[in-house]
């Protein structure tokens, strides 16, 4: 992939982050840009890392481990796992990642707690729109679920994560993201040591700008890094 294309794309994403932070009176440093590198090879991922991006996300274990090995001299990189993680596979990956974005059941938390050598930063995945095709707890299940994790010293709920429906228009996106933000604040205010819940992982290529306006602190951007055809923000 052309190095210049990647650099131009990154510049455009960063400008958009800046712009949307200004619009919503936020500090741009409060938004962490994650490069979702699942669709590209090791070399292309390295090109992104060489520009100074530190957060990378994968949704397949084998690929994450392979890329981490390939980029092993880049110690600054933080690895995010954003995929569905089967309980029996936890032990194969959990000590290779810095963040896990898809915690949504007790048994999985129990296994992470058991296998992790250090506390793992987890996002509880929430299916705000209650699409049947999506993973995640419903809004009404989240508080009780988080309380059930109090004994797990290796599971730290740093925040909540969601994915908006693919076809959602701006208003629906705003509603989904602000709903998640309110829930995050409710949990944050409980001041739980095992669930500080200060972070919001929301926003992808097509909706990260709206997500930032609604309080996202981690945006998971994939195709916008790598698409060749310009960076125009999709009209909604
Ligand atoms: C693939 C993926 C992304 C990135 O999607 P893009 O539309 O390519 O930006 C973000 N989050 C999750 C959970 C994903 O699986």
PDB file of N, CA and C and ligand atoms in Angstrom, residues 36 38 82 161 163 204-205 220-223, ligand 1:
ATOM      1  N   UNK A  36      -7.621   0.019  13.454  1.00  0.00           N
ATOM      2  CA  UNK A  36      -8.092  -1.370  13.321  1.00  0.00           C
ATOM      3  C   UNK A  36      -7.413  -1.951  12.078  1.00  0.00           C
ATOM      4  N   UNK A  38      -7.128  -5.072  11.089  1.00  0.00           N
ATOM      5  CA  UNK A  38      -7.537  -6.450  10.764  1.00  0.00           C
ATOM      6  C   UNK A  38      -7.558  -6.763   9.273  1.00  0.00           C
ATOM      7  N   UNK A  82     -10.630  -6.708  19.704  1.00  0.00           N
ATOM      8  CA  UNK A  82     -11.989  -6.191  19.541  1.00  0.00           C
ATOM      9  C   UNK A  82     -12.964  -7.271  19.084  1.00  0.00           C
ATOM     10  N   UNK A 161     -18.238  -0.203  25.652  1.00  0.00           N
ATOM     11  CA  UNK A 161     -18.012  -0.213  24.203  1.00  0.00           C
ATOM     12  C   UNK A 161     -19.316  -0.497  23.492  1.00  0.00           C
ATOM     13  N   UNK A 163     -21.156  -0.790  19.232  1.00  0.00           N
ATOM     14  CA  UNK A 163     -21.139  -0.638  17.776  1.00  0.00           C
ATOM     15  C   UNK A 163     -22.527  -0.198  17.355  1.00  0.00           C
ATOM     16  N   UNK A 204     -16.577   4.171  14.554  1.00  0.00           N
ATOM     17  CA  UNK A 204     -15.779   3.480  13.554  1.00  0.00           C
ATOM     18  C   UNK A 204     -15.620   4.437  12.367  1.00  0.00           C
ATOM     19  N   UNK A 205     -15.080   3.934  11.264  1.00  0.00           N
ATOM     20  CA  UNK A 205     -14.821   4.841  10.133  1.00  0.00           C
ATOM     21  C   UNK A 205     -16.021   5.714   9.780  1.00  0.00           C
ATOM     22  N   UNK A 220     -12.406   3.415  17.097  1.00  0.00           N
ATOM     23  CA  UNK A 220     -11.827   2.239  16.422  1.00  0.00           C
ATOM     24  C   UNK A 220     -11.997   2.404  14.923  1.00  0.00           C
ATOM     25  N   UNK A 221     -10.949   2.873  14.275  1.00  0.00           N
ATOM     26  CA  UNK A 221     -11.054   3.222  12.861  1.00  0.00           C
ATOM     27  C   UNK A 221     -10.233   2.263  12.009  1.00  0.00           C
ATOM     28  N   UNK A 222     -10.891   1.642  11.034  1.00  0.00           N
ATOM     29  CA  UNK A 222     -10.204   0.703  10.151  1.00  0.00           C
ATOM     30  C   UNK A 222     -10.097   1.229   8.741  1.00  0.00           C
ATOM     31  N   UNK A 223     -11.185   1.080   7.981  1.00  0.00           N
ATOM     32  CA  UNK A 223     -11.118   1.352   6.542  1.00  0.00           C
ATOM     33  C   UNK A 223     -10.652   2.772   6.194  1.00  0.00           C
TER      34      UNK A 223
HETATM   35  C1  LIG B   1     -13.780  -3.832  11.949  1.00  0.00           C
HETATM   36  C2  LIG B   1     -14.153  -3.169  13.202  1.00  0.00           C
HETATM   37  C3  LIG B   1     -13.963  -1.777  13.358  1.00  0.00           C
HETATM   38  C4  LIG B   1     -13.443  -0.875  12.246  1.00  0.00           C
HETATM   39  O1  LIG B   1     -14.385  -0.747  11.224  1.00  0.00           O
HETATM   40  P1  LIG B   1     -14.182   0.287  10.027  1.00  0.00           P
HETATM   41  O2  LIG B   1     -15.571   0.496   9.523  1.00  0.00           O
HETATM   42  O3  LIG B   1     -13.305  -0.377   9.042  1.00  0.00           O
HETATM   43  O4  LIG B   1     -13.604   1.505  10.578  1.00  0.00           O
HETATM   44  C5  LIG B   1     -14.280  -1.232  14.598  1.00  0.00           C
HETATM   45  N1  LIG B   1     -14.766  -1.983  15.607  1.00  0.00           N
HETATM   46  C6  LIG B   1     -14.971  -3.301  15.484  1.00  0.00           C
HETATM   47  C7  LIG B   1     -15.500  -4.060  16.647  1.00  0.00           C
HETATM   48  C8  LIG B   1     -14.671  -3.942  14.281  1.00  0.00           C
HETATM   49  O5  LIG B   1     -14.888  -5.256  14.168  1.00  0.00           O
END
